mmCIF file of C-alpha atoms in Angstrom:
data_model
loop_
_atom_site.group_PDB
_atom_site.id
_atom_site.type_symbol
_atom_site.label_atom_id
_atom_site.label_comp_id
_atom_site.label_asym_id
_atom_site.label_seq_id
_atom_site.Cartn_x
_atom_site.Cartn_y
_atom_site.Cartn_z
ATOM 1 C CA UNK A 1 137.476 97.348 106.779
ATOM 2 C CA UNK A 2 134.615 99.000 104.904
ATOM 3 C CA UNK A 3 133.617 97.622 101.531
ATOM 4 C CA UNK A 4 134.137 100.286 98.828
ATOM 5 C CA UNK A 5 130.988 101.813 97.401
ATOM 6 C CA UNK A 6 129.994 101.174 93.849
ATOM 7 C CA UNK A 7 129.722 97.506 93.042
ATOM 8 C CA UNK A 8 126.744 95.617 94.464
ATOM 9 C CA UNK A 9 123.340 97.278 93.911
ATOM 10 C CA UNK A 10 122.389 96.192 97.426
ATOM 11 C CA UNK A 11 124.751 98.761 98.983
ATOM 12 C CA UNK A 12 124.738 101.514 96.363
ATOM 13 C CA UNK A 13 123.091 104.721 97.503
ATOM 14 C CA UNK A 14 119.759 105.566 95.913
ATOM 15 C CA UNK A 15 118.581 109.097 95.202
ATOM 16 C CA UNK A 16 116.477 110.591 97.982
ATOM 17 C CA UNK A 17 114.404 112.638 95.543
ATOM 18 C CA UNK A 18 111.204 110.727 96.328
ATOM 19 C CA UNK A 19 112.053 108.365 99.182
ATOM 20 C CA UNK A 20 114.690 107.752 101.828
ATOM 21 C CA UNK A 21 115.452 105.243 104.571
ATOM 22 C CA UNK A 22 113.519 106.230 107.697
ATOM 23 C CA UNK A 23 116.339 105.403 110.146
ATOM 24 C CA UNK A 24 119.861 104.499 109.078
ATOM 25 C CA UNK A 25 121.314 101.995 111.523
ATOM 26 C CA UNK A 26 120.051 101.740 115.092
ATOM 27 C CA UNK A 27 118.491 104.239 117.426
ATOM 28 C CA UNK A 28 117.482 104.021 121.063
ATOM 29 C CA UNK A 29 114.049 102.450 121.376
ATOM 30 C CA UNK A 30 111.405 105.075 122.167
ATOM 31 C CA UNK A 31 107.991 103.688 123.000
ATOM 32 C CA UNK A 32 106.699 106.854 124.666
ATOM 33 C CA UNK A 33 104.765 108.072 121.617
ATOM 34 C CA UNK A 34 101.214 106.833 120.937
ATOM 35 C CA UNK A 35 100.991 103.879 118.582
ATOM 36 C CA UNK A 36 99.513 104.077 115.136
ATOM 37 C CA UNK A 37 96.116 102.513 114.531
ATOM 38 C CA UNK A 38 97.692 99.434 112.988
ATOM 39 C CA UNK A 39 97.855 95.649 113.073
ATOM 40 C CA UNK A 40 99.702 92.647 111.735
ATOM 41 C CA UNK A 41 97.589 90.436 109.471
ATOM 42 C CA UNK A 42 98.302 86.705 109.219
ATOM 43 C CA UNK A 43 96.378 84.416 106.867
ATOM 44 C CA UNK A 44 96.934 80.838 107.989
ATOM 45 C CA UNK A 45 95.398 77.450 108.625
ATOM 46 C CA UNK A 46 95.741 75.184 111.655
ATOM 47 C CA UNK A 47 98.205 72.907 109.857
ATOM 48 C CA UNK A 48 100.572 75.867 109.346
ATOM 49 C CA UNK A 49 101.069 76.437 113.072
ATOM 50 C CA UNK A 50 104.788 75.613 113.073
ATOM 51 C CA UNK A 51 105.431 78.055 110.231
ATOM 52 C CA UNK A 52 103.369 80.737 111.960
ATOM 53 C CA UNK A 53 105.343 80.254 115.187
ATOM 54 C CA UNK A 54 108.563 80.722 113.229
ATOM 55 C CA UNK A 55 107.249 84.007 111.831
ATOM 56 C CA UNK A 56 105.851 85.371 115.101
ATOM 57 C CA UNK A 57 109.087 84.604 116.946
ATOM 58 C CA UNK A 58 111.003 86.578 114.334
ATOM 59 C CA UNK A 59 108.589 89.541 114.354
ATOM 60 C CA UNK A 60 108.637 89.671 118.145
ATOM 61 C CA UNK A 61 112.424 89.372 118.454
ATOM 62 C CA UNK A 62 113.240 92.090 115.951
ATOM 63 C CA UNK A 63 110.386 94.548 116.514
ATOM 64 C CA UNK A 64 107.190 93.793 118.363
ATOM 65 C CA UNK A 65 108.591 92.901 121.793
ATOM 66 C CA UNK A 66 109.074 96.671 122.115
ATOM 67 C CA UNK A 67 106.020 98.027 120.286
ATOM 68 C CA UNK A 68 103.292 95.440 121.028
ATOM 69 C CA UNK A 69 101.167 95.955 117.935
ATOM 70 C CA UNK A 70 98.157 93.610 117.738
ATOM 71 C CA UNK A 71 97.760 90.614 115.451
ATOM 72 C CA UNK A 72 94.733 89.601 113.400
ATOM 73 C CA UNK A 73 94.735 85.942 112.310
ATOM 74 C CA UNK A 74 92.398 84.981 109.477
ATOM 75 C CA UNK A 75 91.373 81.550 108.197
ATOM 76 C CA UNK A 76 88.806 80.324 105.677
ATOM 77 C CA UNK A 77 88.013 77.644 108.246
ATOM 78 C CA UNK A 78 87.877 77.629 112.046
ATOM 79 C CA UNK A 79 91.002 77.972 114.155
ATOM 80 C CA UNK A 80 91.214 75.172 116.697
ATOM 81 C CA UNK A 81 92.035 75.714 120.367
ATOM 82 C CA UNK A 82 95.583 74.366 119.944
ATOM 83 C CA UNK A 83 96.366 77.013 117.340
ATOM 84 C CA UNK A 84 94.849 79.821 119.400
ATOM 85 C CA UNK A 85 96.421 78.825 122.712
ATOM 86 C CA UNK A 86 99.840 78.323 121.158
ATOM 87 C CA UNK A 87 99.824 81.712 119.404
ATOM 88 C CA UNK A 88 98.851 83.471 122.632
ATOM 89 C CA UNK A 89 101.931 81.950 124.234
ATOM 90 C CA UNK A 90 104.280 83.570 121.716
ATOM 91 C CA UNK A 91 103.260 87.214 122.072
ATOM 92 C CA UNK A 92 102.079 89.563 124.773
ATOM 93 C CA UNK A 93 100.375 91.743 122.158
ATOM 94 C CA UNK A 94 96.590 91.651 121.649
ATOM 95 C CA UNK A 95 95.449 88.875 119.298
ATOM 96 C CA UNK A 96 92.176 88.338 117.431
ATOM 97 C CA UNK A 97 91.129 85.308 115.384
ATOM 98 C CA UNK A 98 88.654 85.598 112.542
ATOM 99 C CA UNK A 99 86.960 83.452 109.948
ATOM 100 C CA UNK A 100 86.701 84.508 106.319
ATOM 101 C CA UNK A 101 83.117 84.420 105.075
ATOM 102 C CA UNK A 102 82.201 82.546 101.879
ATOM 103 C CA UNK A 103 81.502 85.821 100.027
ATOM 104 C CA UNK A 104 85.203 86.699 100.421
ATOM 105 C CA UNK A 105 86.636 83.256 99.699
ATOM 106 C CA UNK A 106 85.740 81.139 96.722
ATOM 107 C CA UNK A 107 83.965 81.910 93.472
ATOM 108 C CA UNK A 108 81.648 84.904 93.126
ATOM 109 C CA UNK A 109 77.994 84.242 92.310
ATOM 110 C CA UNK A 110 78.391 85.534 88.753
ATOM 111 C CA UNK A 111 81.234 83.141 87.869
ATOM 112 C CA UNK A 112 80.816 79.934 85.893
ATOM 113 C CA UNK A 113 82.226 77.563 88.498
ATOM 114 C CA UNK A 114 82.623 74.601 86.155
ATOM 115 C CA UNK A 115 84.527 76.749 83.695
ATOM 116 C CA UNK A 116 86.671 78.192 86.493
ATOM 117 C CA UNK A 117 87.571 74.761 87.861
ATOM 118 C CA UNK A 118 88.417 73.577 84.368
ATOM 119 C CA UNK A 119 90.711 76.576 83.949
ATOM 120 C CA UNK A 120 92.471 75.687 87.191
ATOM 121 C CA UNK A 121 92.745 72.044 86.165
ATOM 122 C CA UNK A 122 94.372 73.027 82.887
ATOM 123 C CA UNK A 123 96.897 75.186 84.744
ATOM 124 C CA UNK A 124 97.767 72.200 86.871
ATOM 125 C CA UNK A 125 98.216 70.063 83.778
ATOM 126 C CA UNK A 126 100.491 72.741 82.338
ATOM 127 C CA UNK A 127 102.602 72.653 85.542
ATOM 128 C CA UNK A 128 102.079 76.374 86.191
ATOM 129 C CA UNK A 129 103.367 77.082 89.703
ATOM 130 C CA UNK A 130 100.424 76.770 92.136
ATOM 131 C CA UNK A 131 98.136 77.008 89.094
ATOM 132 C CA UNK A 132 96.367 73.733 89.865
ATOM 133 C CA UNK A 133 95.660 74.610 93.515
ATOM 134 C CA UNK A 134 92.123 75.939 93.855
ATOM 135 C CA UNK A 135 92.765 77.323 97.356
ATOM 136 C CA UNK A 136 95.765 79.296 96.090
ATOM 137 C CA UNK A 137 93.558 81.069 93.537
ATOM 138 C CA UNK A 138 91.061 81.896 96.297
ATOM 139 C CA UNK A 139 93.857 83.212 98.516
ATOM 140 C CA UNK A 140 95.176 85.506 95.769
ATOM 141 C CA UNK A 141 91.702 86.898 95.097
ATOM 142 C CA UNK A 142 91.093 87.396 98.841
ATOM 143 C CA UNK A 143 94.329 89.355 99.303
ATOM 144 C CA UNK A 144 93.606 91.336 96.136
ATOM 145 C CA UNK A 145 90.134 92.549 96.919
ATOM 146 C CA UNK A 146 88.747 91.428 100.264
ATOM 147 C CA UNK A 147 91.155 91.218 103.198
ATOM 148 C CA UNK A 148 90.760 94.920 104.013
ATOM 149 C CA UNK A 149 86.975 94.491 104.136
ATOM 150 C CA UNK A 150 87.080 91.832 106.864
ATOM 151 C CA UNK A 151 85.201 92.912 109.984
ATOM 152 C CA UNK A 152 88.266 92.545 112.233
ATOM 153 C CA UNK A 153 90.232 95.016 110.112
ATOM 154 C CA UNK A 154 87.574 97.721 109.927
ATOM 155 C CA UNK A 155 88.904 99.561 112.964
ATOM 156 C CA UNK A 156 92.477 99.803 111.642
ATOM 157 C CA UNK A 157 94.164 102.364 109.391
ATOM 158 C CA UNK A 158 97.388 100.432 108.676
ATOM 159 C CA UNK A 159 98.391 96.829 108.190
ATOM 160 C CA UNK A 160 101.612 94.819 108.082
ATOM 161 C CA UNK A 161 101.328 91.469 106.337
ATOM 162 C CA UNK A 162 102.985 88.437 107.887
ATOM 163 C CA UNK A 163 103.218 85.037 106.188
ATOM 164 C CA UNK A 164 104.035 81.665 107.759
ATOM 165 C CA UNK A 165 107.703 80.661 107.519
ATOM 166 C CA UNK A 166 109.242 84.102 107.146
ATOM 167 C CA UNK A 167 112.343 85.472 108.776
ATOM 168 C CA UNK A 168 113.604 88.936 109.690
ATOM 169 C CA UNK A 169 117.331 89.637 109.968
ATOM 170 C CA UNK A 170 117.611 93.144 111.443
ATOM 171 C CA UNK A 171 116.326 94.919 114.514
ATOM 172 C CA UNK A 172 113.727 97.568 113.679
ATOM 173 C CA UNK A 173 114.282 100.212 116.336
ATOM 174 C CA UNK A 174 111.660 102.677 115.081
ATOM 175 C CA UNK A 175 107.939 102.471 114.350
ATOM 176 C CA UNK A 176 107.390 101.917 110.588
ATOM 177 C CA UNK A 177 103.705 102.816 110.838
ATOM 178 C CA UNK A 178 104.394 106.199 112.407
ATOM 179 C CA UNK A 179 107.145 106.930 109.893
ATOM 180 C CA UNK A 180 104.854 106.003 106.988
ATOM 181 C CA UNK A 181 102.223 108.389 108.360
ATOM 182 C CA UNK A 182 104.746 111.168 109.064
ATOM 183 C CA UNK A 183 106.086 111.085 105.499
ATOM 184 C CA UNK A 184 102.679 110.687 103.798
ATOM 185 C CA UNK A 185 103.469 107.242 102.427
ATOM 186 C CA UNK A 186 100.769 104.863 101.240
ATOM 187 C CA UNK A 187 102.562 101.612 100.420
ATOM 188 C CA UNK A 188 105.823 100.043 101.616
ATOM 189 C CA UNK A 189 107.834 97.093 100.267
ATOM 190 C CA UNK A 190 111.191 95.429 100.792
ATOM 191 C CA UNK A 191 111.527 93.143 97.731
ATOM 192 C CA UNK A 192 110.563 93.724 94.085
ATOM 193 C CA UNK A 193 110.869 90.843 91.632
ATOM 194 C CA UNK A 194 109.526 89.649 88.283
ATOM 195 C CA UNK A 195 106.429 87.476 88.068
ATOM 196 C CA UNK A 196 106.366 84.197 86.156
ATOM 197 C CA UNK A 197 105.038 85.233 82.755
ATOM 198 C CA UNK A 198 102.900 82.138 82.298
ATOM 199 C CA UNK A 199 100.859 83.025 85.393
ATOM 200 C CA UNK A 200 99.681 86.446 84.138
ATOM 201 C CA UNK A 201 99.569 86.492 80.320
ATOM 202 C CA UNK A 202 96.554 88.826 80.179
ATOM 203 C CA UNK A 203 96.845 90.836 83.399
ATOM 204 C CA UNK A 204 98.343 93.924 81.819
ATOM 205 C CA UNK A 205 95.551 94.059 79.234
ATOM 206 C CA UNK A 206 93.052 94.818 81.993
ATOM 207 C CA UNK A 207 95.269 97.009 84.184
ATOM 208 C CA UNK A 208 96.069 99.170 81.181
ATOM 209 C CA UNK A 209 92.390 99.285 80.213
ATOM 210 C CA UNK A 210 91.489 100.553 83.697
ATOM 211 C CA UNK A 211 94.083 103.295 83.415
ATOM 212 C CA UNK A 212 92.870 104.323 79.961
ATOM 213 C CA UNK A 213 89.128 104.127 80.743
ATOM 214 C CA UNK A 214 89.636 106.459 83.711
ATOM 215 C CA UNK A 215 91.878 108.868 81.782
ATOM 216 C CA UNK A 216 94.681 108.363 84.268
ATOM 217 C CA UNK A 217 98.078 109.877 83.602
ATOM 218 C CA UNK A 218 101.079 108.245 85.224
ATOM 219 C CA UNK A 219 102.348 109.949 88.346
ATOM 220 C CA UNK A 220 105.754 108.408 87.732
ATOM 221 C CA UNK A 221 105.335 104.915 89.194
ATOM 222 C CA UNK A 222 103.607 103.193 86.248
ATOM 223 C CA UNK A 223 106.904 103.203 84.360
ATOM 224 C CA UNK A 224 108.390 100.805 86.900
ATOM 225 C CA UNK A 225 106.125 98.096 85.516
ATOM 226 C CA UNK A 226 106.417 98.758 81.787
ATOM 227 C CA UNK A 227 109.095 98.217 79.192
ATOM 228 C CA UNK A 228 110.083 101.058 76.921
ATOM 229 C CA UNK A 229 107.049 101.780 74.717
ATOM 230 C CA UNK A 230 107.046 101.502 70.954
ATOM 231 C CA UNK A 231 106.699 105.097 69.753
ATOM 232 C CA UNK A 232 104.261 104.262 66.938
ATOM 233 C CA UNK A 233 101.275 102.315 68.262
ATOM 234 C CA UNK A 234 100.653 100.964 64.751
ATOM 235 C CA UNK A 235 104.266 99.891 64.354
ATOM 236 C CA UNK A 236 103.353 96.289 63.531
ATOM 237 C CA UNK A 237 101.407 95.461 60.330
ATOM 238 C CA UNK A 238 98.001 93.859 60.800
ATOM 239 C CA UNK A 239 99.198 90.487 59.557
ATOM 240 C CA UNK A 240 101.986 90.421 62.153
ATOM 241 C CA UNK A 241 101.074 88.438 65.320
ATOM 242 C CA UNK A 242 102.398 91.341 67.386
ATOM 243 C CA UNK A 243 99.848 93.779 65.914
ATOM 244 C CA UNK A 244 97.943 95.498 68.743
ATOM 245 C CA UNK A 245 94.225 94.945 68.484
ATOM 246 C CA UNK A 246 91.824 97.340 70.159
ATOM 247 C CA UNK A 247 90.419 96.271 73.504
ATOM 248 C CA UNK A 248 86.799 95.209 73.099
ATOM 249 C CA UNK A 249 84.235 97.019 75.187
ATOM 250 C CA UNK A 250 83.810 95.405 78.590
ATOM 251 C CA UNK A 251 80.345 94.069 77.784
ATOM 252 C CA UNK A 252 81.628 92.168 74.758
ATOM 253 C CA UNK A 253 83.434 89.672 76.966
ATOM 254 C CA UNK A 254 81.399 87.349 79.143
ATOM 255 C CA UNK A 255 82.274 87.993 82.807
ATOM 256 C CA UNK A 256 84.693 85.413 84.105
ATOM 257 C CA UNK A 257 86.223 84.544 80.749
ATOM 258 C CA UNK A 258 89.443 85.707 79.170
ATOM 259 C CA UNK A 259 89.536 86.631 75.489
ATOM 260 C CA UNK A 260 92.089 85.247 73.079
ATOM 261 C CA UNK A 261 94.772 87.833 72.383
ATOM 262 C CA UNK A 262 98.203 87.658 70.867
ATOM 263 C CA UNK A 263 100.259 89.292 73.613
ATOM 264 C CA UNK A 264 100.101 91.483 76.703
ATOM 265 C CA UNK A 265 100.923 94.702 74.860
ATOM 266 C CA UNK A 266 98.606 97.642 75.435
ATOM 267 C CA UNK A 267 98.933 101.200 74.129
ATOM 268 C CA UNK A 268 102.481 100.484 72.958
ATOM 269 C CA UNK A 269 103.410 99.387 76.491
ATOM 270 C CA UNK A 270 104.402 95.919 77.596
ATOM 271 C CA UNK A 271 104.290 94.613 81.161
ATOM 272 C CA UNK A 272 107.835 93.838 82.305
ATOM 273 C CA UNK A 273 106.551 91.429 84.994
ATOM 274 C CA UNK A 274 107.886 93.516 87.896
ATOM 275 C CA UNK A 275 105.909 93.647 91.109
ATOM 276 C CA UNK A 276 106.306 94.396 94.788
ATOM 277 C CA UNK A 277 106.537 91.045 96.572
ATOM 278 C CA UNK A 278 103.428 91.465 98.675
ATOM 279 C CA UNK A 279 103.997 88.740 101.267
ATOM 280 C CA UNK A 280 105.735 91.627 103.018
ATOM 281 C CA UNK A 281 103.937 94.919 102.725
ATOM 282 C CA UNK A 282 103.004 97.763 105.044
ATOM 283 C CA UNK A 283 100.195 99.904 103.716
ATOM 284 C CA UNK A 284 97.343 102.271 104.374
ATOM 285 C CA UNK A 285 94.081 100.373 104.450
ATOM 286 C CA UNK A 286 92.121 103.406 103.276
ATOM 287 C CA UNK A 287 93.937 103.170 99.928
ATOM 288 C CA UNK A 288 92.648 99.643 99.409
ATOM 289 C CA UNK A 289 89.205 100.802 100.518
ATOM 290 C CA UNK A 290 89.160 103.728 98.098
ATOM 291 C CA UNK A 291 86.755 103.893 95.172
ATOM 292 C CA UNK A 292 89.725 104.025 92.787
ATOM 293 C CA UNK A 293 91.220 100.788 94.051
ATOM 294 C CA UNK A 294 87.811 99.112 94.244
ATOM 295 C CA UNK A 295 87.102 100.040 90.619
ATOM 296 C CA UNK A 296 90.492 98.653 89.637
ATOM 297 C CA UNK A 297 89.866 95.392 91.475
ATOM 298 C CA UNK A 298 86.411 94.979 89.968
ATOM 299 C CA UNK A 299 87.732 95.268 86.424
ATOM 300 C CA UNK A 300 90.438 92.728 87.170
ATOM 301 C CA UNK A 301 88.036 90.420 88.993
ATOM 302 C CA UNK A 302 85.350 90.448 86.284
ATOM 303 C CA UNK A 303 87.943 89.348 83.728
ATOM 304 C CA UNK A 304 88.160 85.923 85.380
ATOM 305 C CA UNK A 305 91.931 86.095 85.596
ATOM 306 C CA UNK A 306 91.974 84.905 89.181
ATOM 307 C CA UNK A 307 91.042 81.413 87.999
ATOM 308 C CA UNK A 308 91.449 81.269 84.198
ATOM 309 C CA UNK A 309 95.005 82.372 84.892
ATOM 310 C CA UNK A 310 96.939 82.432 88.152
ATOM 311 C CA UNK A 311 96.929 86.103 88.998
ATOM 312 C CA UNK A 312 98.615 86.805 92.322
ATOM 313 C CA UNK A 313 97.821 89.650 94.669
ATOM 314 C CA UNK A 314 101.375 90.971 94.240
ATOM 315 C CA UNK A 315 100.969 92.103 90.603
ATOM 316 C CA UNK A 316 97.419 93.272 91.373
ATOM 317 C CA UNK A 317 98.611 95.516 94.224
ATOM 318 C CA UNK A 318 101.598 96.650 92.186
ATOM 319 C CA UNK A 319 99.749 97.572 88.993
ATOM 320 C CA UNK A 320 97.104 99.377 91.049
ATOM 321 C CA UNK A 321 99.876 101.329 92.758
ATOM 322 C CA UNK A 322 101.433 102.049 89.374
ATOM 323 C CA UNK A 323 98.172 103.473 88.088
ATOM 324 C CA UNK A 324 97.170 105.400 91.216
ATOM 325 C CA UNK A 325 100.290 106.340 93.190
ATOM 326 C CA UNK A 326 103.467 108.333 92.675
ATOM 327 C CA UNK A 327 106.973 107.194 93.687
ATOM 328 C CA UNK A 328 106.950 109.607 96.626
ATOM 329 C CA UNK A 329 103.929 107.741 98.056
ATOM 330 C CA UNK A 330 105.830 104.433 98.088
ATOM 331 C CA UNK A 331 108.546 103.495 100.575
ATOM 332 C CA UNK A 332 111.349 101.007 100.029
ATOM 333 C CA UNK A 333 112.118 99.426 103.419
ATOM 334 C CA UNK A 334 115.726 98.893 102.437
ATOM 335 C CA UNK A 335 116.795 98.641 106.078
ATOM 336 C CA UNK A 336 114.475 95.700 106.825
ATOM 337 C CA UNK A 337 116.094 92.326 106.223
ATOM 338 C CA UNK A 338 113.513 89.772 105.148
ATOM 339 C CA UNK A 339 113.317 86.245 103.767
ATOM 340 C CA UNK A 340 110.512 84.040 102.478
ATOM 341 C CA UNK A 341 111.366 80.691 100.886
ATOM 342 C CA UNK A 342 114.671 81.233 99.043
ATOM 343 C CA UNK A 343 114.149 84.919 98.247
ATOM 344 C CA UNK A 344 115.981 87.225 100.595
ATOM 345 C CA UNK A 345 116.822 90.882 101.015
ATOM 346 C CA UNK A 346 119.308 91.613 103.761
ATOM 347 C CA UNK A 347 121.009 95.010 104.085
ATOM 348 C CA UNK A 348 124.520 95.661 105.301
ATOM 349 C CA UNK A 349 124.792 97.223 108.743
ATOM 350 C CA UNK A 350 125.306 100.966 108.892
ATOM 351 C CA UNK A 351 128.806 102.057 109.958
ATOM 352 C CA UNK A 352 129.070 104.033 113.199
ATOM 353 C CA UNK A 353 125.339 103.715 113.784
ATOM 354 C CA UNK A 354 125.124 100.429 115.653
ATOM 355 C CA UNK A 355 124.020 100.103 119.272
ATOM 356 C CA UNK A 356 124.704 96.936 121.234
ATOM 357 C CA UNK A 357 121.544 94.984 121.881
ATOM 358 C CA UNK A 358 120.352 93.923 125.299
ATOM 359 C CA UNK A 359 120.357 90.129 125.691
ATOM 360 C CA UNK A 360 117.059 88.577 124.634
ATOM 361 C CA UNK A 361 116.385 84.926 125.281
ATOM 362 C CA UNK A 362 113.092 83.624 123.902
ATOM 363 C CA UNK A 363 111.298 82.042 126.853
ATOM 364 C CA UNK A 364 109.092 79.880 124.633
ATOM 365 C CA UNK A 365 112.205 77.963 123.536
ATOM 366 C CA UNK A 366 111.990 75.261 126.180
ATOM 367 C CA UNK A 367 115.464 73.749 125.862
ATOM 368 C CA UNK A 368 117.821 76.014 127.856
ATOM 369 C CA UNK A 369 120.863 75.284 125.694
ATOM 370 C CA UNK A 370 118.938 75.954 122.498
ATOM 371 C CA UNK A 371 117.458 79.132 123.968
ATOM 372 C CA UNK A 372 120.909 80.486 124.866
ATOM 373 C CA UNK A 373 122.372 79.586 121.474
ATOM 374 C CA UNK A 374 119.470 81.303 119.749
ATOM 375 C CA UNK A 375 119.868 84.478 121.806
ATOM 376 C CA UNK A 376 123.655 84.557 121.489
ATOM 377 C CA UNK A 377 123.404 84.120 117.715
ATOM 378 C CA UNK A 378 121.584 87.429 117.309
ATOM 379 C CA UNK A 379 124.028 89.175 119.663
ATOM 380 C CA UNK A 380 126.700 88.823 116.968
ATOM 381 C CA UNK A 381 125.582 90.957 114.018
ATOM 382 C CA UNK A 382 127.398 91.224 110.691
ATOM 383 C CA UNK A 383 130.296 93.646 110.226
ATOM 384 C CA UNK A 384 129.124 97.074 108.985
ATOM 385 C CA UNK A 385 129.830 98.065 105.378
ATOM 386 C CA UNK A 386 130.036 101.399 103.649
ATOM 387 C CA UNK A 387 126.560 102.619 102.613
ATOM 388 C CA UNK A 388 124.948 100.018 104.882
ATOM 389 C CA UNK A 389 121.610 101.023 106.378
ATOM 390 C CA UNK A 390 120.712 98.107 108.682
ATOM 391 C CA UNK A 391 120.579 97.787 112.446
ATOM 392 C CA UNK A 392 122.156 94.696 114.022
ATOM 393 C CA UNK A 393 121.496 92.596 110.899
ATOM 394 C CA UNK A 394 122.736 89.046 110.660
ATOM 395 C CA UNK A 395 122.056 87.745 107.169
ATOM 396 C CA UNK A 396 121.624 84.171 106.033
ATOM 397 C CA UNK A 397 124.506 83.126 103.805
ATOM 398 C CA UNK A 398 123.012 80.042 102.123
ATOM 399 C CA UNK A 399 121.297 82.097 99.395
ATOM 400 C CA UNK A 400 122.272 85.100 97.286
ATOM 401 C CA UNK A 401 120.346 88.278 98.062
ATOM 402 C CA UNK A 402 117.593 89.007 95.555
ATOM 403 C CA UNK A 403 119.422 92.086 94.251
ATOM 404 C CA UNK A 404 122.149 89.805 92.949
ATOM 405 C CA UNK A 405 119.750 87.468 91.139
ATOM 406 C CA UNK A 406 118.178 87.522 87.717
ATOM 407 C CA UNK A 407 114.591 88.611 88.111
ATOM 408 C CA UNK A 408 115.204 91.373 90.642
ATOM 409 C CA UNK A 409 113.355 94.626 89.936
ATOM 410 C CA UNK A 410 115.514 96.841 92.102
ATOM 411 C CA UNK A 411 116.861 98.665 89.025
ATOM 412 C CA UNK A 412 113.318 99.420 87.862
ATOM 413 C CA UNK A 413 112.521 100.894 91.289
ATOM 414 C CA UNK A 414 115.700 102.962 91.296
ATOM 415 C CA UNK A 415 114.830 104.418 87.904
ATOM 416 C CA UNK A 416 111.465 105.796 89.074
ATOM 417 C CA UNK A 417 112.838 106.758 92.502
ATOM 418 C CA UNK A 418 115.374 109.170 91.034
ATOM 419 C CA UNK A 419 118.358 107.044 90.048
ATOM 420 C CA UNK A 420 121.543 106.051 91.834
ATOM 421 C CA UNK A 421 123.193 108.592 94.132
ATOM 422 C CA UNK A 422 126.580 106.844 94.170
ATOM 423 C CA UNK A 423 128.713 105.109 91.505
#
């Protein structure tokens, strides 16, 4: 029996004014067309091998065993032979391993390193999530402004980010890269959630300043990341702590330090903490390489927010997209089921658009019984539901999908994408 339309946001139809699902349900695999100039990118260390194996097995099972897109593995250290040899055993696709140079990982030459480390220490003392981990700050800055400059990525036009310990739930029977190119998309996501406010108290100050300094007018996506503006920018009296002070000129603030301000409000707008969860993203690399994005990153970087606060690459990518892109340039991969940690998006299967899968038993699973159980598990997908869009999805049931949780930003996406198309 089909579930009636209307209740859960996860199966309500969204307007197709600016964006639509590329393929609803399954289609016959067609690998006859040339591949896009694209790669998977995996940032990992040797100690994360088990988590990387988990991710690669999932990517291969649900997509890449058909399409054979290459992988680029990056590390701020050296990959050992065990890591390399093991990875090569889990995919028949081309694989490259690269080291991140010191100029892309760590503190820039202009930063006050003692001050930066003290800022990180204070975040740790304040129990800000990952705030006390120096390497996490470096990782966020690398994914915000450097990964696309790495020598191994220079030959590619598209990238698909893969993290250790992720899981896909649905078969992807089309080529997302080719569909992104065909529909003139720049950036693709599958989960949008709210950031922890204590990690980014000043981020919107600088993103908004970039937009204003470059006389940028919203193309319709910026509103996804802002609360309803106060109509009068001088609404609050000067003696009220919420009074909006003017942004000082850039040279008034020492590079690498954050000024004291009362809140994150800029030009009557307030950051609502929404962002595309960037541990899954498919995007054009030439957008990241553009002068506009580079200028945006430089303003954010010079503020010192990557260490004085715990700015993640997700809000950086998202606010840059909000300033530079329109909703029609962004794609919501609603049909791709995905999980990282306890955050999950898993679509319902599309009615009347399912195709039985051929048996697939992962040969790297040594135990024969375990290998058969693993293969048989994915041969039994979930029952289709009305408005479902997935292909052969089998969702985890131990967590609630992100759309049903507080902190989801699906509604904010729907608003800029054209609204709901069904009750």
